[in-house]
Structure formats: structure tokens, C-alpha cells
Short mmCIF file of C-alpha atoms and ligand atoms in Angstrom, two decimals:
data_model
loop_
_atom_site.label_atom_id
_atom_site.label_comp_id
_atom_site.label_asym_id
_atom_site.label_seq_id
_atom_site.Cartn_x
_atom_site.Cartn_y
_atom_site.Cartn_z
CA MET A 5 13.34 41.79 -44.57
CA GLU A 6 10.37 41.41 -42.32
CA LYS A 7 9.72 37.96 -40.93
CA PRO A 8 6.73 36.34 -42.53
CA ILE A 9 3.93 35.95 -40.02
CA ARG A 10 2.22 32.62 -40.29
CA GLU A 11 -1.47 32.75 -40.54
CA VAL A 12 -3.19 30.83 -37.77
CA ALA A 13 -6.16 29.83 -39.75
CA PRO A 14 -8.57 27.23 -38.45
CA VAL A 15 -8.97 24.29 -40.81
CA ALA A 16 -12.46 23.07 -41.48
CA GLY A 17 -14.30 22.10 -38.30
CA GLU A 18 -11.54 23.37 -36.04
CA SER A 19 -12.01 25.96 -33.33
CA ARG A 20 -9.84 29.04 -33.08
CA GLU A 21 -8.23 27.62 -29.85
CA ASP A 22 -7.40 24.40 -31.59
CA ALA A 23 -5.77 26.33 -34.42
CA VAL A 24 -3.60 28.27 -31.95
CA GLY A 25 -2.73 25.02 -30.22
CA ARG A 26 -1.72 23.46 -33.51
CA PHE A 27 0.44 26.50 -34.31
CA LEU A 28 2.17 26.26 -30.94
CA ALA A 29 2.66 22.55 -31.41
CA GLU A 30 4.58 23.16 -34.62
CA ALA A 31 6.77 25.75 -32.90
CA LEU A 32 7.76 23.41 -30.01
CA PRO A 33 10.98 21.39 -30.27
CA GLN A 34 9.13 18.34 -28.88
CA ILE A 35 6.79 15.83 -30.41
CA VAL A 36 3.21 16.90 -29.74
CA TRP A 37 0.27 14.60 -30.29
CA MET A 38 -3.45 14.39 -29.73
CA ALA A 39 -5.70 11.39 -29.40
CA ASN A 40 -9.42 10.89 -28.94
CA GLY A 41 -11.17 9.18 -26.07
CA ALA A 42 -10.77 5.79 -27.77
CA GLY A 43 -7.02 6.27 -27.81
CA GLU A 44 -6.89 6.88 -31.57
CA LEU A 45 -4.32 9.37 -32.75
CA THR A 46 -5.91 12.51 -34.22
CA PHE A 47 -2.87 14.76 -34.57
CA VAL A 48 0.93 14.77 -34.52
CA ASN A 49 3.14 17.79 -35.18
CA GLN A 50 5.76 18.02 -37.89
CA HIS A 51 8.43 16.98 -35.42
CA TRP A 52 7.00 13.46 -35.34
CA PHE A 53 7.32 13.10 -39.09
CA ASP A 54 10.83 14.58 -39.11
CA TYR A 55 11.97 12.35 -36.28
CA THR A 56 10.39 9.00 -37.18
CA GLY A 57 10.38 9.43 -40.94
CA MET A 58 6.85 8.00 -40.91
CA SER A 59 4.02 9.62 -42.85
CA TRP A 60 0.59 10.26 -41.33
CA ALA A 61 -0.83 7.30 -43.22
CA GLU A 62 1.99 4.99 -42.02
CA THR A 63 1.54 6.24 -38.48
CA LEU A 64 -2.14 5.40 -38.54
CA GLU A 65 -1.70 2.14 -40.33
CA ARG A 66 1.15 0.69 -38.19
CA GLY A 67 0.21 2.53 -34.99
CA TRP A 68 2.46 5.04 -33.31
CA THR A 69 3.81 2.38 -30.93
CA SER A 70 5.47 0.68 -33.91
CA ALA A 71 8.21 3.32 -33.52
CA LEU A 72 8.91 2.20 -29.96
CA HIS A 73 11.76 -0.07 -28.96
CA PRO A 74 10.44 -3.67 -28.97
CA LEU A 75 11.37 -4.00 -25.30
CA ASP A 76 9.27 -0.95 -24.37
CA ARG A 77 6.27 -1.50 -26.62
CA GLU A 78 4.12 -3.81 -24.53
CA ARG A 79 4.64 -1.81 -21.36
CA VAL A 80 3.82 1.53 -22.98
CA GLU A 81 0.76 0.17 -24.80
CA GLY A 82 -0.52 -1.14 -21.48
CA GLU A 83 -0.01 2.21 -19.82
CA ALA A 84 -1.69 4.06 -22.70
CA MET A 85 -4.63 1.69 -22.49
CA ARG A 86 -4.98 2.24 -18.77
CA SER A 87 -4.87 6.00 -19.21
CA ALA A 88 -7.50 5.89 -21.97
CA LEU A 89 -9.79 3.65 -19.92
CA GLU A 90 -9.31 5.12 -16.48
CA GLY A 91 -8.44 8.71 -17.39
CA VAL A 92 -5.21 8.63 -15.32
CA PRO A 93 -2.42 10.86 -16.67
CA PHE A 94 -0.05 9.19 -19.06
CA ASP A 95 3.54 9.69 -17.92
CA THR A 96 6.17 7.30 -19.16
CA GLU A 97 9.65 6.88 -20.60
CA TYR A 98 10.46 4.87 -23.71
CA ARG A 99 12.98 4.53 -26.50
CA LEU A 100 11.72 5.97 -29.78
CA ARG A 101 13.22 4.98 -33.13
CA ARG A 102 14.59 7.81 -35.23
CA GLN A 103 14.43 7.47 -38.99
CA ASP A 104 18.15 6.55 -39.12
CA GLY A 105 17.35 3.56 -36.89
CA GLU A 106 18.82 4.99 -33.67
CA TYR A 107 16.67 4.74 -30.55
CA ARG A 108 16.60 7.72 -28.22
CA TRP A 109 14.96 7.90 -24.82
CA HIS A 110 11.84 10.09 -24.65
CA LEU A 111 9.68 11.21 -21.77
CA SER A 112 6.05 11.30 -22.83
CA ARG A 113 3.39 13.04 -20.79
CA ALA A 114 -0.28 13.39 -21.67
CA GLN A 115 -3.29 14.88 -20.06
CA ALA A 116 -6.96 14.31 -20.90
CA ARG A 117 -9.40 17.18 -21.26
CA ALA A 118 -13.16 17.01 -21.46
CA MET A 119 -14.69 18.25 -24.70
CA PRO A 120 -17.97 20.19 -24.84
CA ASP A 121 -19.66 17.13 -26.33
CA GLY A 122 -18.70 15.08 -23.26
CA SER A 123 -15.99 13.14 -25.03
CA ARG A 124 -12.35 13.13 -23.91
CA GLN A 125 -9.34 14.39 -25.80
CA TRP A 126 -5.74 13.62 -25.03
CA LEU A 127 -2.90 16.07 -25.49
CA GLY A 128 0.61 14.75 -25.13
CA ILE A 129 4.21 15.92 -25.41
CA ALA A 130 7.22 13.66 -25.88
CA THR A 131 10.59 15.17 -25.00
CA ASP A 132 13.98 13.77 -26.03
CA ILE A 133 15.75 12.89 -22.74
CA GLU A 134 18.55 10.82 -24.23
CA GLU A 135 21.28 12.98 -22.76
CA ARG A 136 19.79 13.01 -19.31
CA LYS A 137 19.31 9.24 -19.55
CA CYS A 138 22.93 8.76 -20.60
CA ALA A 139 24.11 10.88 -17.69
CA GLU A 140 21.84 8.92 -15.35
CA GLU A 141 23.09 5.65 -16.77
CA GLU A 142 26.71 6.77 -16.41
CA LEU A 143 26.01 7.78 -12.82
CA ARG A 144 24.36 4.44 -12.13
CA ARG A 145 27.30 2.56 -13.61
CA GLU A 146 29.70 4.75 -11.66
CA ARG A 147 27.81 3.90 -8.46
CA GLU A 148 27.83 0.24 -9.39
CA ARG A 149 31.59 0.31 -9.98
CA LEU A 150 32.15 2.13 -6.71
CA GLU A 151 29.92 -0.33 -4.89
CA LEU A 152 31.84 -3.20 -6.47
CA ALA A 153 35.18 -1.69 -5.51
CA LEU A 154 34.02 -0.98 -1.98
CA ASN A 155 32.67 -4.52 -1.73
CA ALA A 156 35.83 -6.07 -3.11
CA ALA A 157 37.97 -4.04 -0.74
CA LYS A 158 35.59 -4.83 2.13
CA MET A 159 35.39 -1.11 2.54
CA GLY A 160 32.71 0.94 4.22
CA THR A 161 32.18 4.68 4.02
CA TRP A 162 31.35 7.20 6.72
CA ASP A 163 30.35 10.82 6.80
CA TRP A 164 30.40 13.02 9.86
CA ASP A 165 28.64 16.37 9.85
CA VAL A 166 30.93 18.23 12.23
CA ARG A 167 28.42 21.01 12.94
CA THR A 168 25.42 18.84 13.79
CA GLY A 169 27.45 15.92 15.09
CA THR A 170 25.50 13.46 12.92
CA VAL A 171 27.39 10.46 11.66
CA THR A 172 26.33 8.32 8.71
CA TRP A 173 27.75 4.85 8.07
CA SER A 174 27.34 2.73 4.94
CA HIS A 175 25.81 -0.68 5.46
CA HIS A 176 29.23 -2.30 4.90
CA LEU A 177 30.66 -0.41 7.82
CA LYS A 178 27.77 -1.34 10.07
CA ALA A 179 28.18 -4.96 9.02
CA ALA A 180 31.93 -4.86 9.75
CA ALA A 181 31.25 -3.36 13.17
CA GLY A 182 28.53 -5.93 13.82
CA ILE A 183 25.92 -3.20 14.34
CA THR A 184 22.37 -3.65 13.03
CA GLU A 185 20.46 -0.83 11.30
CA GLN A 186 18.17 -0.59 14.30
CA ALA A 187 20.97 -0.45 16.86
CA PHE A 188 22.97 2.13 14.92
CA GLU A 189 23.26 5.44 16.70
CA PRO A 190 24.26 8.22 14.30
CA SER A 191 26.49 10.21 16.64
CA TYR A 192 30.24 10.86 16.84
CA ALA A 193 30.32 9.62 20.43
CA ALA A 194 28.68 6.35 19.41
CA ALA A 195 31.10 5.91 16.49
CA MET A 196 34.08 6.52 18.78
CA GLY A 197 32.50 4.17 21.29
CA THR A 198 33.34 1.26 18.99
CA VAL A 199 37.08 2.01 19.21
CA HIS A 200 39.09 -0.23 21.57
CA PRO A 201 39.93 1.64 24.82
CA ASP A 202 43.68 1.15 24.22
CA ASP A 203 43.46 2.80 20.78
CA TYR A 204 40.90 5.46 21.69
CA ALA A 205 43.28 8.31 22.58
CA ARG A 206 45.38 7.76 19.46
CA VAL A 207 42.36 7.77 17.11
CA GLN A 208 40.83 10.74 18.90
CA SER A 209 44.00 12.83 18.60
CA ALA A 210 44.40 11.86 14.91
CA VAL A 211 40.86 13.13 14.24
CA GLU A 212 41.59 16.33 16.14
CA ARG A 213 44.81 16.83 14.22
CA SER A 214 42.95 16.46 10.90
CA LEU A 215 40.34 18.99 11.95
CA ARG A 216 42.98 21.43 13.18
CA ASP A 217 45.86 21.07 10.72
CA ASP A 218 44.00 19.82 7.65
CA VAL A 219 46.20 16.72 7.36
CA PRO A 220 44.57 13.54 6.03
CA TYR A 221 43.31 11.19 8.72
CA GLU A 222 44.70 7.66 8.67
CA GLN A 223 44.72 5.21 11.57
CA GLU A 224 44.75 1.50 12.21
CA TYR A 225 42.83 0.56 15.32
CA ARG A 226 40.86 -2.21 16.92
CA ALA A 227 37.08 -1.93 16.91
CA VAL A 228 35.08 -3.78 19.53
CA ARG A 229 31.81 -5.29 18.30
CA PRO A 230 28.73 -5.46 20.48
CA ASP A 231 29.40 -9.20 20.97
CA GLY A 232 32.84 -8.36 22.41
CA THR A 233 34.91 -9.64 19.46
CA GLU A 234 37.59 -7.38 18.02
CA ARG A 235 38.34 -6.45 14.43
CA TRP A 236 41.26 -4.45 13.05
CA ILE A 237 40.10 -1.45 11.06
CA LEU A 238 42.02 0.89 8.79
CA GLY A 239 40.27 4.26 8.73
CA LYS A 240 41.11 7.00 6.25
CA GLY A 241 39.41 10.33 5.84
CA ARG A 242 39.61 13.99 5.05
CA VAL A 243 37.98 17.17 6.22
CA VAL A 244 35.69 19.30 4.06
CA ARG A 245 35.84 22.98 4.98
CA ASN A 246 33.65 25.97 4.26
CA ALA A 247 34.88 29.15 2.57
CA ALA A 248 36.13 30.44 5.92
CA GLY A 249 38.27 27.32 6.34
CA GLU A 250 36.18 25.92 9.19
CA PRO A 251 35.58 22.17 9.18
CA GLU A 252 32.09 21.27 7.99
CA ARG A 253 32.27 17.56 7.36
CA MET A 254 34.69 14.75 7.64
CA LEU A 255 34.30 11.83 5.30
CA GLY A 256 36.21 8.71 4.68
CA VAL A 257 36.44 4.98 4.34
CA ALA A 258 37.02 2.17 6.78
CA MET A 259 38.42 -1.20 5.89
CA ASP A 260 38.42 -4.41 7.85
CA ILE A 261 42.12 -5.41 7.88
CA THR A 262 41.87 -8.14 10.50
CA GLU A 263 43.03 -10.85 8.08
CA ARG A 264 45.99 -8.77 6.95
CA LYS A 265 46.94 -8.02 10.54
CA ARG A 266 46.70 -11.70 11.35
CA SER A 267 48.96 -12.73 8.45
CA GLU A 268 51.40 -9.97 9.31
CA ALA A 269 51.62 -11.26 12.86
CA ASP A 270 51.97 -14.85 11.58
CA LEU A 271 54.70 -13.78 9.19
CA ARG A 272 56.53 -11.91 11.93
CA ARG A 273 56.36 -14.92 14.21
CA TYR A 274 57.46 -17.22 11.42
CA ASN A 275 60.39 -14.95 10.57
CA GLU A 276 61.42 -14.75 14.19
CA GLN A 277 61.35 -18.52 14.47
CA LEU A 278 63.37 -18.84 11.28
CA GLU A 279 65.90 -16.33 12.57
CA GLN A 280 66.17 -18.15 15.86
CA PHE A 281 66.65 -21.40 14.02
CA ALA A 282 69.29 -19.95 11.67
CA PHE A 283 71.04 -18.39 14.61
CA ALA A 284 71.00 -21.55 16.71
CA ALA A 285 72.05 -23.75 13.78
CA ALA A 286 74.86 -21.42 12.78
CA HIS A 287 75.96 -21.06 16.35
CA ASP A 288 75.93 -24.79 17.09
CA LEU A 289 77.73 -25.57 13.84
CA GLN A 290 80.68 -23.46 14.83
CA GLU A 291 81.95 -25.84 17.49
CA PRO A 292 82.17 -29.06 15.37
CA LEU A 293 83.55 -26.98 12.51
CA ARG A 294 86.32 -25.66 14.70
CA ASN A 295 87.19 -29.27 15.55
CA VAL A 296 87.28 -30.31 11.89
CA ARG A 297 89.65 -27.46 11.14
CA ILE A 298 91.88 -28.06 14.18
CA TYR A 299 92.15 -31.81 13.67
CA SER A 300 92.79 -31.63 9.95
CA GLU A 301 95.50 -29.07 10.70
CA LEU A 302 96.95 -31.41 13.37
CA LEU A 303 96.73 -34.32 10.98
CA LEU A 304 98.73 -32.45 8.35
CA ARG A 305 101.32 -31.26 10.82
CA ARG A 306 101.83 -34.28 13.08
CA SER A 307 101.20 -37.11 10.72
CA ALA A 308 102.88 -35.61 7.67
CA PRO A 309 105.66 -38.25 7.69
CA VAL A 310 103.23 -41.16 7.52
CA LEU A 311 100.75 -39.61 5.04
CA ASP A 312 101.15 -40.13 1.33
CA GLU A 313 100.57 -37.18 -1.05
CA GLN A 314 97.03 -38.21 -1.90
CA SER A 315 96.02 -38.37 1.76
CA LYS A 316 97.55 -34.93 2.27
CA ASP A 317 95.52 -33.63 -0.68
CA PHE A 318 92.35 -35.10 0.81
CA THR A 319 93.10 -33.45 4.12
CA ARG A 320 93.73 -30.10 2.43
CA THR A 321 90.38 -30.41 0.64
CA ILE A 322 88.72 -31.08 3.99
CA GLN A 323 90.45 -27.98 5.35
CA GLY A 324 89.32 -25.82 2.40
CA SER A 325 85.75 -27.03 2.70
CA ALA A 326 85.73 -26.49 6.45
CA GLU A 327 87.04 -22.97 5.82
CA ARG A 328 84.27 -22.24 3.34
CA MET A 329 81.69 -23.73 5.63
CA ALA A 330 82.97 -21.59 8.49
CA ASN A 331 82.51 -18.53 6.28
CA LEU A 332 78.99 -19.59 5.37
CA VAL A 333 78.15 -20.15 9.01
CA ARG A 334 79.66 -16.79 9.96
CA ASP A 335 77.63 -15.04 7.25
CA LEU A 336 74.47 -16.88 8.16
CA LEU A 337 74.93 -15.54 11.67
CA LEU A 338 75.44 -12.06 10.24
CA TYR A 339 72.23 -12.45 8.25
CA ALA A 340 70.28 -13.72 11.25
CA ARG A 341 71.49 -10.76 13.30
CA ALA A 342 71.24 -8.18 10.50
CA VAL A 343 68.49 -6.16 12.14
CA ASP A 344 69.30 -6.93 15.76
CA GLY A 345 69.88 -4.32 18.42
CA GLU A 346 67.69 -1.79 16.70
CA ARG A 347 67.39 1.59 18.39
CA ASP A 348 65.00 4.27 17.20
CA GLU A 349 67.25 7.06 15.99
CA VAL A 350 67.22 9.72 13.31
CA ILE A 351 70.61 9.86 11.65
CA ASP A 352 72.49 11.61 8.89
CA SER A 353 72.97 9.04 6.13
CA ALA A 354 76.15 10.89 5.01
CA GLU A 355 77.71 9.92 8.32
CA ALA A 356 76.81 6.25 7.78
CA VAL A 357 78.44 6.41 4.32
CA GLY A 358 81.49 8.02 5.92
CA TYR A 359 81.90 5.14 8.41
CA ALA A 360 81.44 2.53 5.68
CA LEU A 361 84.13 4.24 3.57
CA GLU A 362 86.48 4.36 6.55
CA GLU A 363 86.11 0.62 7.03
CA LEU A 364 86.82 0.04 3.35
CA ALA A 365 89.62 2.63 3.08
CA GLN A 366 92.38 0.10 2.49
CA ARG A 367 90.51 -1.70 -0.28
CA ILE A 368 89.52 1.57 -1.89
CA SER A 369 93.08 2.79 -2.04
CA ASP A 370 94.34 -0.63 -3.23
CA SER A 371 91.86 -0.60 -6.11
CA GLY A 372 92.57 3.05 -7.00
CA ALA A 373 88.81 3.70 -7.05
CA SER A 374 87.32 7.17 -6.90
CA VAL A 375 84.30 7.51 -4.63
CA SER A 376 82.13 10.60 -4.84
CA ALA A 377 78.77 11.81 -3.59
CA ASN A 378 76.18 13.12 -5.99
CA GLY A 379 74.62 15.93 -3.96
CA SER A 380 74.07 15.78 -0.22
CA LEU A 381 72.52 12.86 1.61
CA PRO A 382 69.34 12.97 3.73
CA THR A 383 68.40 12.33 7.33
CA VAL A 384 66.69 8.98 7.89
CA ARG A 385 65.19 7.03 10.76
CA VAL A 386 67.47 3.97 10.79
CA PHE A 387 69.71 2.50 13.49
CA GLN A 388 73.11 3.68 12.29
CA PRO A 389 75.03 0.35 12.34
CA HIS A 390 72.33 -1.09 10.06
CA LEU A 391 72.76 1.62 7.45
CA ILE A 392 76.56 1.41 7.68
CA GLN A 393 76.24 -2.28 6.90
CA VAL A 394 74.08 -1.59 3.83
CA PHE A 395 76.61 0.88 2.42
CA ARG A 396 79.55 -1.35 3.40
CA ASN A 397 78.07 -4.27 1.45
CA LEU A 398 77.12 -2.23 -1.62
CA ILE A 399 80.38 -0.28 -1.84
CA GLY A 400 82.33 -3.46 -1.01
CA ASN A 401 80.64 -5.21 -3.95
CA ALA A 402 81.43 -2.29 -6.27
CA LEU A 403 85.10 -2.73 -5.29
CA LYS A 404 84.93 -6.51 -5.71
CA TYR A 405 83.15 -6.60 -9.06
CA ARG A 406 85.09 -3.83 -10.79
CA SER A 407 86.06 -4.00 -14.43
CA LEU A 408 89.70 -4.48 -15.29
CA ASP A 409 89.26 -2.29 -18.39
CA ARG A 410 88.75 1.04 -16.64
CA PRO A 411 89.42 2.83 -13.37
CA LEU A 412 86.63 2.21 -10.90
CA GLU A 413 84.27 5.08 -10.18
CA ILE A 414 81.66 4.82 -7.44
CA VAL A 415 78.99 7.49 -7.07
CA ILE A 416 76.63 7.63 -4.09
CA GLY A 417 73.50 9.77 -4.11
CA ALA A 418 69.91 10.13 -2.96
CA GLU A 419 66.84 11.78 -4.36
CA ARG A 420 63.45 12.45 -2.85
CA GLN A 421 60.47 10.69 -4.48
CA GLY A 422 57.19 11.39 -2.72
CA ALA A 423 57.33 10.13 0.84
CA GLU A 424 60.61 8.29 0.43
CA TRP A 425 64.27 8.70 -0.42
CA VAL A 426 65.80 6.68 -3.21
CA PHE A 427 69.48 6.00 -2.53
CA THR A 428 71.83 4.94 -5.30
CA VAL A 429 75.25 3.29 -5.21
CA ARG A 430 76.48 3.31 -8.78
CA ASP A 431 79.64 1.74 -10.19
CA ASN A 432 81.17 1.30 -13.63
CA GLY A 433 82.11 -2.32 -12.97
CA ILE A 434 81.36 -5.60 -14.72
CA GLY A 435 77.58 -5.20 -14.49
CA ILE A 436 74.96 -7.94 -14.12
CA HIS A 437 72.89 -9.67 -16.78
CA PRO A 438 69.14 -8.84 -16.37
CA ASP A 439 68.37 -12.55 -15.82
CA TYR A 440 70.06 -12.32 -12.43
CA HIS A 441 68.75 -8.96 -11.20
CA GLU A 442 66.37 -10.59 -8.72
CA ARG A 443 68.30 -13.73 -7.86
CA ILE A 444 71.36 -11.98 -6.49
CA PHE A 445 69.37 -10.71 -3.50
CA GLY A 446 68.69 -14.28 -2.31
CA VAL A 447 70.60 -15.89 0.58
CA PHE A 448 73.86 -17.48 -0.64
CA LYS A 449 73.03 -16.59 -4.25
CA ARG A 450 76.11 -15.64 -6.22
CA LEU A 451 77.14 -15.47 -9.84
CA HIS A 452 80.76 -16.21 -9.14
CA GLY A 453 82.64 -19.33 -8.19
CA ASN A 454 85.19 -19.58 -5.44
CA ASP A 455 87.68 -17.59 -7.49
CA VAL A 456 86.02 -14.43 -6.13
CA SER A 457 85.74 -14.33 -2.35
CA GLY A 458 82.30 -14.15 -0.83
CA THR A 459 79.38 -16.33 0.18
CA GLY A 460 76.48 -14.53 -1.49
CA ILE A 461 75.06 -13.09 1.70
CA GLY A 462 75.95 -9.39 1.22
CA LEU A 463 72.94 -8.38 -0.89
CA ALA A 464 70.59 -10.61 1.11
CA ILE A 465 71.59 -8.62 4.20
CA VAL A 466 71.04 -5.34 2.34
CA LYS A 467 67.56 -6.51 1.34
CA ARG A 468 66.74 -7.67 4.85
CA VAL A 469 67.78 -4.38 6.44
CA VAL A 470 66.10 -2.16 3.83
CA GLU A 471 62.83 -4.12 3.99
CA HIS A 472 62.95 -4.08 7.76
CA TYR A 473 62.70 -0.29 7.55
CA GLY A 474 59.87 -0.41 5.02
CA GLY A 475 62.00 0.10 1.90
CA ARG A 476 62.73 -1.80 -1.32
CA VAL A 477 65.98 -2.62 -3.08
CA TRP A 478 66.73 -3.40 -6.70
CA VAL A 479 69.47 -3.16 -9.27
CA GLU A 480 69.62 -1.43 -12.64
CA SER A 481 72.41 -2.86 -14.71
CA ALA A 482 73.53 -4.31 -18.01
CA GLU A 483 76.42 -6.71 -18.38
CA GLY A 484 79.70 -4.88 -18.92
CA GLU A 485 78.17 -1.49 -18.22
CA GLY A 486 78.27 -1.10 -14.47
CA SER A 487 75.46 -1.37 -11.94
CA ALA A 488 73.27 1.03 -10.00
CA PHE A 489 72.00 -0.49 -6.76
CA ARG A 490 69.00 1.46 -5.53
CA PHE A 491 67.13 1.26 -2.25
CA THR A 492 64.40 3.32 -0.65
CA LEU A 493 63.84 4.45 2.90
CA PRO A 494 60.86 6.39 4.22
CA ALA A 495 61.49 10.13 4.52
CA VAL A 496 61.38 11.53 8.04
CA PRO A 497 58.60 14.14 8.27
CA GLY A 498 60.05 17.57 8.88
CA PHE A 499 63.38 16.82 7.18
CA THR A 500 63.47 17.99 3.60
CA GLN A 501 67.13 18.15 2.71
CA PRO A 502 69.06 17.79 0.51
P1 ADP B 19 78.93 -12.09 -2.79
O1 ADP B 19 79.57 -10.81 -3.18
O2 ADP B 19 79.43 -12.63 -1.53
O3 ADP B 19 78.91 -13.09 -3.89
P2 ADP B 19 76.44 -10.63 -2.68
O4 ADP B 19 75.13 -11.06 -2.13
O5 ADP B 19 77.02 -9.39 -2.13
O6 ADP B 19 77.39 -11.85 -2.47
O7 ADP B 19 76.27 -10.51 -4.24
C1 ADP B 19 75.64 -11.53 -4.98
C2 ADP B 19 76.12 -11.56 -6.41
O8 ADP B 19 75.69 -10.36 -7.07
C3 ADP B 19 77.62 -11.53 -6.52
O9 ADP B 19 78.11 -12.85 -6.50
C4 ADP B 19 77.87 -10.84 -7.84
O10 ADP B 19 77.81 -11.76 -8.88
C5 ADP B 19 76.66 -9.92 -8.00
N1 ADP B 19 77.01 -8.52 -7.69
C6 ADP B 19 76.82 -7.88 -6.51
N2 ADP B 19 77.22 -6.60 -6.58
C7 ADP B 19 77.69 -6.40 -7.83
C8 ADP B 19 78.24 -5.27 -8.53
N3 ADP B 19 78.39 -4.10 -7.95
N4 ADP B 19 78.60 -5.46 -9.84
C9 ADP B 19 78.45 -6.66 -10.43
N5 ADP B 19 77.91 -7.75 -9.82
C10 ADP B 19 77.56 -7.64 -8.54
#
């Protein structure tokens, strides 16, 4: 069927051009309107009626601005008035109420034209821009959130155009570096000029490595402010390349970590002092303890004929306590020295397990335990005696806390998770109630009385060693169902086995 062609017939008093205009207005998906020089509405297209649900009479009676959002009305009326009076183009955004009550953002633009009789006529178009507005709003919120996060993290951003050499810094970064907007020089050389001379070569080669090998850039360094003070900065970035793989830009963030560095140093100092104290105390306690043990022994031996049974019992209690105290002192010394003598070496953890098993061979055979490895074990950067100690303590505990109901099975394994290895020493022993999963790693914390030998230092040493190398340790266990002690160690780049 042929499409009906609509007749563009002028209505009474209307020119042919106006009739064509009216026809076009109906065809447009926007609201089209006309007003006379006094600002009175003379025409709206069908779209207006469909959108607002208002009739022509209602539109005239209430005024078209009655369909505007109350918060926009006054502003838009003012602008319309100014346009009508001064003839300046009308160009504004407002929320317009749809007949279902929903407000949608519209962009309204109008232009005046001079009529043959000298009067002015306004022709306007209002376009629905709700979607664009939403996207803009989302973008604004996104920026706000980012700004908030950057602020909270005291983080600045930087952007280096590798080809032109221009460097841009966010105002946070300038503030952190103590550089004013005026004094800021947007060049790579100037940016590098803020790096402390002792850290310069390291930062420079990290940047070069990122550009060359496409590895992320990450460095902690000292920045020197113009007033000579120093701040610790953590810089992170990545390279953006063109289709040919050549570096185009490098962008990243920089964080002021001076406070963190300070507390780390404080903590290190504090720990060292504590270690020294524990060491000195434990060391100095040994001498008087030896005397207590020797003299109570002498007392029992030499004065046995003159001592009654109760006195002998008292002396034996003193001996037992001195014995336990000697053990505590010995273990405290072990704890204080747990990470002493460190040498930087990359070792095979299987070998460390092997040594630990050798040391425990007698106990393993006495208990009839089976020890097996689940897969092969990785290479790690740990001073070997330290790792042997970790395995000795964990395997030793598995032997000590075995269940009498079943033969003991110990399985040792490791799996790679991201940038670290997760080691596991699993047993099918008595297990540990979840209430104690954290406590047992504390110094001298035990769940057993003196019926089971031990001072409660073994796991504390494991924790100390593992954390010293940047790892974590925890236990997964349920009472009566065995335990899996897990600890992590950073993977050594370049070693991927097992
Ligand atoms: P100790 O063995 O000298 O008591 P540890 O620090 O090695 O000290 O262990 C602390 C406590 O954790 C132990 O007293 C024991 O109750 C519990 N524990 C450690 N390892 C195991 C294990 N493999 N199975 C069950 N309980 C364990």
C-alpha cells in the first residue's frame, strides 16, 4: 500500500513557509515550540502534548513552565524573560515533567527571528538529554569517588608523555612534594630531580625496566622538597604502548608513606629492644637458676638424713619448678634468637624438610608415623636453619599431639598462590578447637598442662620466622580431626617449580 502523503495545507492566516515548518515540527522527535515577541506561546507540536499530557488550553492557562521541576522553574523563567527582552538566544537545561510524573532532563534552545511586521518570533526545540545527563552524572560521581579515594589514601597521580617528555602532576602530588603550581616544571628531568640522590639510580633503573620490559613500576624512595625536608614516597605506574608496542605514556600514582615508614622503623627498633631485653633477661636468669638446681640437688643428697619427708617433697618441688623455669628460659632464648644469623640465600625447601626429618628420625620411628610429601617443594629465599626450625617445630608438634585412635600420618606440601607459596604440614592428630586457633601462636601459650612436654614457644617461633620473611601462618583444624598448619613465603622470581 502506498504511504499516505500528508497535505501541508496552510491554516487560515498562515504562510506556506509556516505550514512547512509546522509539518516538520510534527515529524521531529523533539518538542518544538513557538512564542511571540512578548514571550507568549503561540505553538507547540504534538510531542509536547504526548509528553506532558497537558492540553493546549492547560498549557496556556498554567503556563508551559508549570511542567518544569520546581527547582528549575525560577531560573528558566528568568532566562526566558531575559531572552524575550534582550533578544539573546535562549539555551538552557531543565527537568521537564512527563505525564507519568517522571522528570527528565531536556536541553532547550531557541532563536528569535524578525517578522515582516517588525515583531519578533521565537522558535525553540527541547531535546530529551536524560541519558546524557545520567552518564554525565555517573562520570561526575565516579570522579568524586576517585577524588575521595585519592584524598583518603593521600595519593597523587602523574602522567608522563614519553614522546614529548611532558609530565603532569595532580595537585595532591605537588602538595606532597611541596611544589607550588607556579614553581612546577612539567618535565621528566624536573620530576626526577625531586628524588633523593641516594635513591636516584634505583628509581631511574626501575623506570627504564618498565619502559623496556613492560613490567609494572613500583618503588619506594625519598623525595626531597624544595625546603630540604624529606618525605618517603611509594610510586606505582604502568606504561601505555602504541600498536607497535612502543611506549607512549607512563602513568601512575604516588603516595606519601612517610608516616608508615616512621612507624615501621619505630616498630623495628622496639622489637630489637624487646629482643635484646628478652635475651639479656633469659641469659642472666640462667646463672641463678643453675644455682637453685645445684643447691637443691645438694640439699637432697647431703642433707637427706636430717630432712623429714615433707622437707624432701618441698625440695623436689623446688627442683621441678627450677627445671621448668630453665626450660622456659632456654626457649625464650630460642625465641629471641629465632631470626638471628640471617644470610641471604635461595634454598630448596625440600632440603630443609629433609634436615628437620633427620633430626626427628628417632621420634618418628618411635611413634610409627608415616611422613609423606604431597608433590615437590619449591625454592625459597630463606636462611636454611630458619626454615629447618619451622618444619622441626611443626612436624614435632604433629608427633606430639597425635591421636591414640589411629596411626599418625603427616603430609607436607606446597602450592603456588599468586606471588607466594602456601606450605602445609597436615596431621591426623587430636586437632584444635577453633577458639584456640589464634592463641596457640602466642609466646608460652599452650593448651596442655605439664603432662605433655613443652613450653608453648614452638608455634611462636614459627610465627616469628615466617613473618620475618614476609609470610603469614595459621591453622585449619577441628577438634579430633587433625590439623593443617599453613604458612606462606614469597615466591622467588624466576623459580616456578613445582
Ligand atoms: P608446645 O607444643 O610447647 O605446647 P607450641 O607453641 O608448639 O607449644 O604449641 C602450642 C599449643 O598448640 C600446644 O600446646 C598444643 O595444644 C597446640 N598444638 C600445636 N600443634 C598441634 C597439632 N599438630 N595438633 C594439635 N594441637 C597442636
